[in-house]
Coordinates of N, CA and C in Angstrom, one line a residue:
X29 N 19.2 74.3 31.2 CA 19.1 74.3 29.8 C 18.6 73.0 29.2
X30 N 17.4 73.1 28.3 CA 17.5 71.3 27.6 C 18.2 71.3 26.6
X31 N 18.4 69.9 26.6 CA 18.5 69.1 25.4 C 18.4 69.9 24.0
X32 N 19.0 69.5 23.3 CA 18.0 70.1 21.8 C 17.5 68.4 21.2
X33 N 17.1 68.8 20.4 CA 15.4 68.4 19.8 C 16.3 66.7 19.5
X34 N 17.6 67.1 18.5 CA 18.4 65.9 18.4 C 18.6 64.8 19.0
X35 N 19.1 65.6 20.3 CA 19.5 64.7 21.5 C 18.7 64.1 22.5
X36 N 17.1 64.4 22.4 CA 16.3 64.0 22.9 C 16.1 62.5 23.1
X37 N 16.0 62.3 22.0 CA 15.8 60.5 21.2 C 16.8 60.2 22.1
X38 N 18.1 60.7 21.9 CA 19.0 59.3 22.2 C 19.1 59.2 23.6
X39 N 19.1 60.5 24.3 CA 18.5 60.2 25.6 C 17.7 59.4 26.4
X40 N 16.8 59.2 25.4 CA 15.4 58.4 26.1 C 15.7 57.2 25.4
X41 N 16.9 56.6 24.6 CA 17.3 55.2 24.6 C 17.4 54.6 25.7
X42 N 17.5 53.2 25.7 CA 18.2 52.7 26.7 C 19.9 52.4 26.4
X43 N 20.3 52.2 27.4 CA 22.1 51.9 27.4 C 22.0 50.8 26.3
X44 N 21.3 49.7 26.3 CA 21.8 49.0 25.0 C 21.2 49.4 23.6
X45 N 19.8 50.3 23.8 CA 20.0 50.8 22.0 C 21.0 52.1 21.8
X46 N 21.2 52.4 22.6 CA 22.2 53.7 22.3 C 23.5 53.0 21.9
X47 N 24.1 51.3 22.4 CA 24.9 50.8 22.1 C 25.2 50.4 20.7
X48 N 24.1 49.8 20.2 CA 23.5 49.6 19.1 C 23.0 50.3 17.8
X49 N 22.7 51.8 18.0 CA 22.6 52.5 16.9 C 23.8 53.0 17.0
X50 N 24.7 52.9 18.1 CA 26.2 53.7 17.8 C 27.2 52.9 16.7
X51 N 27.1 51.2 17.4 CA 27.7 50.3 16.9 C 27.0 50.2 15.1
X52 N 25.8 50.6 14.8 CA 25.0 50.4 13.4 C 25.7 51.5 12.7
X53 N 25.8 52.7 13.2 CA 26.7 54.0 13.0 C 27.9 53.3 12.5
X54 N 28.9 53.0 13.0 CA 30.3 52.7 12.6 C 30.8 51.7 11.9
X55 N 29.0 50.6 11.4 CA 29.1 49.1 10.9 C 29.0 50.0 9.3
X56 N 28.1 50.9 9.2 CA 27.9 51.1 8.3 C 28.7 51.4 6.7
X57 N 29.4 52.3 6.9 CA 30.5 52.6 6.3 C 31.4 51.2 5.5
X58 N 31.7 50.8 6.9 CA 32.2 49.2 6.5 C 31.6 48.5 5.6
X59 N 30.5 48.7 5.7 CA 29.3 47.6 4.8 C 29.3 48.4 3.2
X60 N 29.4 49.4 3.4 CA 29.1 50.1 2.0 C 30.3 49.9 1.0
X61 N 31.5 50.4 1.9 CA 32.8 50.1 1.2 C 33.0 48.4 0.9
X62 N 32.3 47.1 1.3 CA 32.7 46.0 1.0 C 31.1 45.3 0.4
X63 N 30.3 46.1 -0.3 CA 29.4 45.6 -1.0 C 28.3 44.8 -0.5
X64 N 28.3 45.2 1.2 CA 27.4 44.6 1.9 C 26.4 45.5 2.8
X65 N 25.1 44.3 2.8 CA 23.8 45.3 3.4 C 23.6 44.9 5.2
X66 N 23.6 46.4 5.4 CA 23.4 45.6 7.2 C 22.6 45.0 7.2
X67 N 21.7 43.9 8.5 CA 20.5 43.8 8.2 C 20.4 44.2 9.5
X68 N 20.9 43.9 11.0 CA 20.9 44.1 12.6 C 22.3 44.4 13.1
X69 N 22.0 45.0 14.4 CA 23.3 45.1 15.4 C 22.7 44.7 16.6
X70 N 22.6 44.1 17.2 CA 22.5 43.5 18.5 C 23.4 43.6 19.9
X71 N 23.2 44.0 21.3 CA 24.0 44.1 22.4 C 23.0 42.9 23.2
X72 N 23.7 41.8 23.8 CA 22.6 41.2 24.4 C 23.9 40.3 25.4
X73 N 23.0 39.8 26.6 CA 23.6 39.3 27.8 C 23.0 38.2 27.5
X74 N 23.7 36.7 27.7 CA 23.1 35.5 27.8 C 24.0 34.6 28.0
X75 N 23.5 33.8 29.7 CA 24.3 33.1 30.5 C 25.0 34.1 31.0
X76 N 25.1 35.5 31.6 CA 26.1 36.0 32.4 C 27.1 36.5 31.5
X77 N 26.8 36.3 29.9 CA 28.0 36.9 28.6 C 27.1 37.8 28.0
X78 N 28.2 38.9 28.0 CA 27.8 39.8 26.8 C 28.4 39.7 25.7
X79 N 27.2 39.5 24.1 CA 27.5 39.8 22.8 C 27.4 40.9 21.9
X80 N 28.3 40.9 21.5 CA 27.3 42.1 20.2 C 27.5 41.3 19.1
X81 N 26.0 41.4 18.3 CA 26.0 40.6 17.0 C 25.8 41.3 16.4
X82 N 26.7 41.6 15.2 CA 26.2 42.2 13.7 C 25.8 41.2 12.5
X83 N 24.7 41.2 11.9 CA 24.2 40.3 10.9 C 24.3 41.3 9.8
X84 N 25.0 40.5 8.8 CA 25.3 41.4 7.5 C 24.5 40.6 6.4
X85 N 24.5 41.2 5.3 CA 23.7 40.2 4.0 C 24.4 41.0 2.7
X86 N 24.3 40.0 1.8 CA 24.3 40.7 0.3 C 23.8 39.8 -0.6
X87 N 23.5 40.3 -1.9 CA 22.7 39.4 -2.9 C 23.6 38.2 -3.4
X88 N 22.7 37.2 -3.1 CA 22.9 35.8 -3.6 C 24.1 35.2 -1.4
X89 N 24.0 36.0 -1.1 CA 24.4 35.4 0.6 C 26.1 35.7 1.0
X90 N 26.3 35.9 2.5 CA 27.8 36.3 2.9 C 28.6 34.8 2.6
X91 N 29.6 34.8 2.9 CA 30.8 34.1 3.4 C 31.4 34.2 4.4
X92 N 32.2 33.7 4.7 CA 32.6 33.4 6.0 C 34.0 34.7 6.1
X93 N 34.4 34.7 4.8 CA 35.4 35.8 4.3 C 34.7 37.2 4.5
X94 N 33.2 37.7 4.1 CA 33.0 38.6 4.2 C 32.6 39.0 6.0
X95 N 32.4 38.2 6.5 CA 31.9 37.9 8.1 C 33.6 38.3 8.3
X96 N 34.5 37.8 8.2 CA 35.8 38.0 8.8 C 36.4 39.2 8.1
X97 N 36.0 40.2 7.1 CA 36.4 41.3 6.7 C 36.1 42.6 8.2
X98 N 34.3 42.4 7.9 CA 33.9 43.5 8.9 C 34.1 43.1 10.0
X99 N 34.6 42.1 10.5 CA 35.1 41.9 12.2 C 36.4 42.3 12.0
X100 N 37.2 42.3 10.7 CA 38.5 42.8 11.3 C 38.7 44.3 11.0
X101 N 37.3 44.7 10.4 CA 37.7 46.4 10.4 C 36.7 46.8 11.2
X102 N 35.6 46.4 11.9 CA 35.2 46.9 13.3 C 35.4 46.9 14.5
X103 N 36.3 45.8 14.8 CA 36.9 45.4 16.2 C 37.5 46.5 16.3
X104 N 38.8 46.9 16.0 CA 39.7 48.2 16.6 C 38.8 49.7 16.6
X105 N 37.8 49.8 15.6 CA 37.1 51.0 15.8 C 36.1 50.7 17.2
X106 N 35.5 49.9 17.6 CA 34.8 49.6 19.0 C 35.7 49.9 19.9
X107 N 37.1 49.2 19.9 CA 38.1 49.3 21.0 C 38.5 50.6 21.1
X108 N 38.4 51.2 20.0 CA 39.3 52.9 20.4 C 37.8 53.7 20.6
X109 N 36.4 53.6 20.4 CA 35.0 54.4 20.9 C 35.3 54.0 22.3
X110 N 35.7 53.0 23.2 CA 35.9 52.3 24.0 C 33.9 52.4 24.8
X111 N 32.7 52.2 23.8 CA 31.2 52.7 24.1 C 30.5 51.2 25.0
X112 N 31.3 50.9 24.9 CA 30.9 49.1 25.4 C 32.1 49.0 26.6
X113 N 31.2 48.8 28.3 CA 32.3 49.3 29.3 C 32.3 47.5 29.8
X114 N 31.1 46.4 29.3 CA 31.7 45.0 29.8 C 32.0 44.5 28.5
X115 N 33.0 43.7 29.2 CA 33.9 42.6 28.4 C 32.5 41.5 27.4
X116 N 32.8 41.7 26.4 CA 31.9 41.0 25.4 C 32.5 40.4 24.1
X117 N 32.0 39.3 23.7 CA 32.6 38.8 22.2 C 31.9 39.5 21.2
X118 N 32.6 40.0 20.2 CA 32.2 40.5 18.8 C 31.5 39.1 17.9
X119 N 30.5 38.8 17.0 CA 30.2 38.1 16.3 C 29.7 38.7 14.7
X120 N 30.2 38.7 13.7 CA 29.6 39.0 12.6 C 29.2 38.1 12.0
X121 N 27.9 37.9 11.5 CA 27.2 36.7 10.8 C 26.2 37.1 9.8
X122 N 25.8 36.4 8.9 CA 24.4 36.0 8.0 C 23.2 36.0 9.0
X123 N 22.5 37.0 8.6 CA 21.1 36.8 9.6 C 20.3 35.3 9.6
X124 N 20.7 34.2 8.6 CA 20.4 33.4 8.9 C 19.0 32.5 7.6
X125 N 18.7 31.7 7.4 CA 18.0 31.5 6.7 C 16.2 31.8 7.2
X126 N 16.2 32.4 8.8 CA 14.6 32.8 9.3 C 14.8 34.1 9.8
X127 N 15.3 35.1 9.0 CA 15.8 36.5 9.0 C 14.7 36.9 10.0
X128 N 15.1 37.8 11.2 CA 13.8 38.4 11.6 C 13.6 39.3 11.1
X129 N 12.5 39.9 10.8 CA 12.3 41.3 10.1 C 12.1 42.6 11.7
X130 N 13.1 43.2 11.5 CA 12.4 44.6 12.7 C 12.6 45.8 11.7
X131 N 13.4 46.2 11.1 CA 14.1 47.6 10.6 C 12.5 47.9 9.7
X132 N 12.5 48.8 9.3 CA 12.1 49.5 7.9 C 12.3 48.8 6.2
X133 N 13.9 48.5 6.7 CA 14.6 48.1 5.4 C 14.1 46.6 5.5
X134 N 14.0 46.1 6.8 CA 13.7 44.6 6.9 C 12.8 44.6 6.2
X135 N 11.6 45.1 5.9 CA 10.2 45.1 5.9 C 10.0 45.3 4.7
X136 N 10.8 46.3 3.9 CA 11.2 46.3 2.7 C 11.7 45.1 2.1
X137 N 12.5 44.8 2.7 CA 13.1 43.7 1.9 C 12.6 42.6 1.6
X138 N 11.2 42.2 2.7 CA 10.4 41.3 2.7 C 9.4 41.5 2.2
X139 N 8.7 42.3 1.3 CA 7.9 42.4 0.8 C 7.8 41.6 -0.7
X140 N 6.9 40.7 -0.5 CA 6.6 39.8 -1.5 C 7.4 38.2 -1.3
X141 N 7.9 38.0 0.2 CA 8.3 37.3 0.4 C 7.6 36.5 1.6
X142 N 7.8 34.9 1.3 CA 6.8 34.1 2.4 C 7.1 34.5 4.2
X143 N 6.8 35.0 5.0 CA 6.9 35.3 6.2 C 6.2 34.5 7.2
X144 N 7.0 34.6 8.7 CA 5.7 34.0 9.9 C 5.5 34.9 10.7
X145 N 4.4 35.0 11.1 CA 4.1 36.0 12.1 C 4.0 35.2 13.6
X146 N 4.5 35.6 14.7 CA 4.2 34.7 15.9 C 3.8 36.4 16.6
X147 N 2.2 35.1 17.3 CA 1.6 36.2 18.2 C 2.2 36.4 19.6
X148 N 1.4 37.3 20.3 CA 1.7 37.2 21.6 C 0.9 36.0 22.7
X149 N -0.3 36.3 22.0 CA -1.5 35.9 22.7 C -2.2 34.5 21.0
X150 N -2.6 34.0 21.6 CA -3.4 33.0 19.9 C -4.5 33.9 19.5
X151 N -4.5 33.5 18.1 CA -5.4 34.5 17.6 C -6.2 33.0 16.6
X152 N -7.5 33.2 16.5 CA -7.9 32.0 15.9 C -7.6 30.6 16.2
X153 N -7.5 30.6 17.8 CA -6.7 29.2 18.2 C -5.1 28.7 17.4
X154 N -4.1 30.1 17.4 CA -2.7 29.3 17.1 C -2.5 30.6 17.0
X155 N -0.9 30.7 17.5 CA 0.1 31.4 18.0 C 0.9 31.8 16.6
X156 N 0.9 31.2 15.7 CA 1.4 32.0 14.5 C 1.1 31.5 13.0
X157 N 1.4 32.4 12.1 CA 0.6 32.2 10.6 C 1.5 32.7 10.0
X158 N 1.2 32.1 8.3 CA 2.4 32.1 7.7 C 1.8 32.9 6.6
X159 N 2.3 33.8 5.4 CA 1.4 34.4 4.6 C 2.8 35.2 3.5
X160 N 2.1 35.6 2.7 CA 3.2 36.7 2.0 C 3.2 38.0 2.5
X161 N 3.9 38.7 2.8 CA 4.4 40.2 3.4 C 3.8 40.9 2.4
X162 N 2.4 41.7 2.1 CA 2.4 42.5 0.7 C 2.4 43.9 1.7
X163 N 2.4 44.0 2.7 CA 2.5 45.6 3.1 C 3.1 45.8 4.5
X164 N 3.5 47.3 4.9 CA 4.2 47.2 5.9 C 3.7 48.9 6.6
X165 N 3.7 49.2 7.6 CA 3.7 50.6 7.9 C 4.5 50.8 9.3
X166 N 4.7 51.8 10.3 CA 4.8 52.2 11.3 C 4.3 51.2 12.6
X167 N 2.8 50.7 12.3 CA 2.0 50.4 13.3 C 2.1 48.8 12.7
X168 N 1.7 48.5 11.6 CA 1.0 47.5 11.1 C 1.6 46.9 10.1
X169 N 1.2 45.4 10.1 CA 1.7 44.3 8.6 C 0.6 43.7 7.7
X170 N 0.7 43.7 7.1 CA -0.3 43.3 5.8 C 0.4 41.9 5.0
X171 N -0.7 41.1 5.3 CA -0.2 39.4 5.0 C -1.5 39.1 4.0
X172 N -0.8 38.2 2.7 CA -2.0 37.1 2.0 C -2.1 36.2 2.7
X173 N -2.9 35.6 3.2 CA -2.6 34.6 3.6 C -4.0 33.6 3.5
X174 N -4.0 32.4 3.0 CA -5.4 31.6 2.8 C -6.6 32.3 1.9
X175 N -5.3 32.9 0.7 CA -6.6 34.1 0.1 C -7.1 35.2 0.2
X176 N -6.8 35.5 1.6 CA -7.4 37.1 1.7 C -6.0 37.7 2.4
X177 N -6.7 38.8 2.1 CA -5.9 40.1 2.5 C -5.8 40.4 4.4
X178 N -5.1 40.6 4.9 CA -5.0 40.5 6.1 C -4.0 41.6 7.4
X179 N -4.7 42.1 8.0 CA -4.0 43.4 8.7 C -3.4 43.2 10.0
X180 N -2.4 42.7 10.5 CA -2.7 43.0 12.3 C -1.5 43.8 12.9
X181 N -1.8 44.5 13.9 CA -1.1 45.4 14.9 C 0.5 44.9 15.1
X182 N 1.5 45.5 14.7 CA 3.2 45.3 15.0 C 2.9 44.9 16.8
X183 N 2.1 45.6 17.5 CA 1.9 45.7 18.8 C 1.6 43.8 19.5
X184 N 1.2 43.5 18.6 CA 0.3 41.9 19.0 C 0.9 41.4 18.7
X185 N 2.2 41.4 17.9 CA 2.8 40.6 17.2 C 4.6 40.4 18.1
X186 N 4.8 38.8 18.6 CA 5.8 38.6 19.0 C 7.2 38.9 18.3
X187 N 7.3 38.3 16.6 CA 8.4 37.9 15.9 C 7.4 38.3 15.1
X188 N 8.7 38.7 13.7 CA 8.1 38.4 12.0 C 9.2 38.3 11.3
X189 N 9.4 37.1 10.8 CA 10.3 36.2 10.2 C 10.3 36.0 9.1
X190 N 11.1 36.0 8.2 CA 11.2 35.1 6.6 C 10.9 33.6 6.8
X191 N 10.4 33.0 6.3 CA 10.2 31.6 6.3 C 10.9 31.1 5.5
X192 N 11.2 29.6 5.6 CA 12.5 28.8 4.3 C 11.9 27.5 4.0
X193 N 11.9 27.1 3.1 CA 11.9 25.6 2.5 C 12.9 24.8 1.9
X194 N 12.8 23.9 2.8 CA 13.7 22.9 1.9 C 13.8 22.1 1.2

């Protein structure tokens, strides 16, 4: 018997997005009832340690109070899913002042905002470009950049970042 149509997707995750849209699942609620916007959920090994990072946001930026709300109402909800089978540290944070953009919502949120794009490969002799975000789709990003209007493939593209000045 297959699958139904639902369960297809999550099958063909891997173990760590299936960790990660589960963990985005149970961040959420949290986030709504404390006036904050997800921005990522992350499962990642580095040095031999496993993390899960949730980066939260809200208008005008978190606190260190709001970072320590949703770790203490998501810790015990992870430990009773028991979906995470190695020992790992929880981290809730600010995505940071060079936000990567991946979600939909990311992409939204950056629109009309200065971004960098890093390639895979150089394009024009240099590995990445800085522009305003005016468009976004499935495949593709749309940057001003040096005056003109500008299209390139999600596919060629390493990173797409908020930019900051100081």
């Amino acid at each position: 018997m297959s699958a139904p149509n639902c369960c297809r997707e999550t099958m063909s995750l891997s173990r760590k997005e299936q960790i990660e849209e589960k963990v985005w699942e149970m961040m959420t609620p949290i986030l709504q009832k404390n006036g904050l916007i997800g921005v990522d959920a992350e499962y990642v090994k580095e040095g031999g340690e496993y993390f899960l990072r949730c980066y939260i946001d809200k208008e005008g930026g978190v606190g260190i109070t709001d970072c320590e709300n949703v770790s203490r109402e998501l810790d015990p909800l992870l430990d009773e899913a028991d979906l995470i089978p190695d020992a790992y540290t929880l981290e809730v944070s600010s995505p940071g002042l060079g936000r990567v953009l991946k979600r939909p919502r990311d992409f939204q949120y950056g629109i009309g905002r200065e971004v960098e794009l890093r390639f895979y490969k150089a394009r024009d002799g240099h590995k990445d470009l800085r522009g305003i975000l005016v468009g976004e789709d499935p495949k593709t990003v749309t940057l001003e950049s040096d005056g003109e209007t500008k299209v390139f493939e999600k596919s060629e593209l390493s990173k797409i970042s908020l930019t900051y000045s100081l």
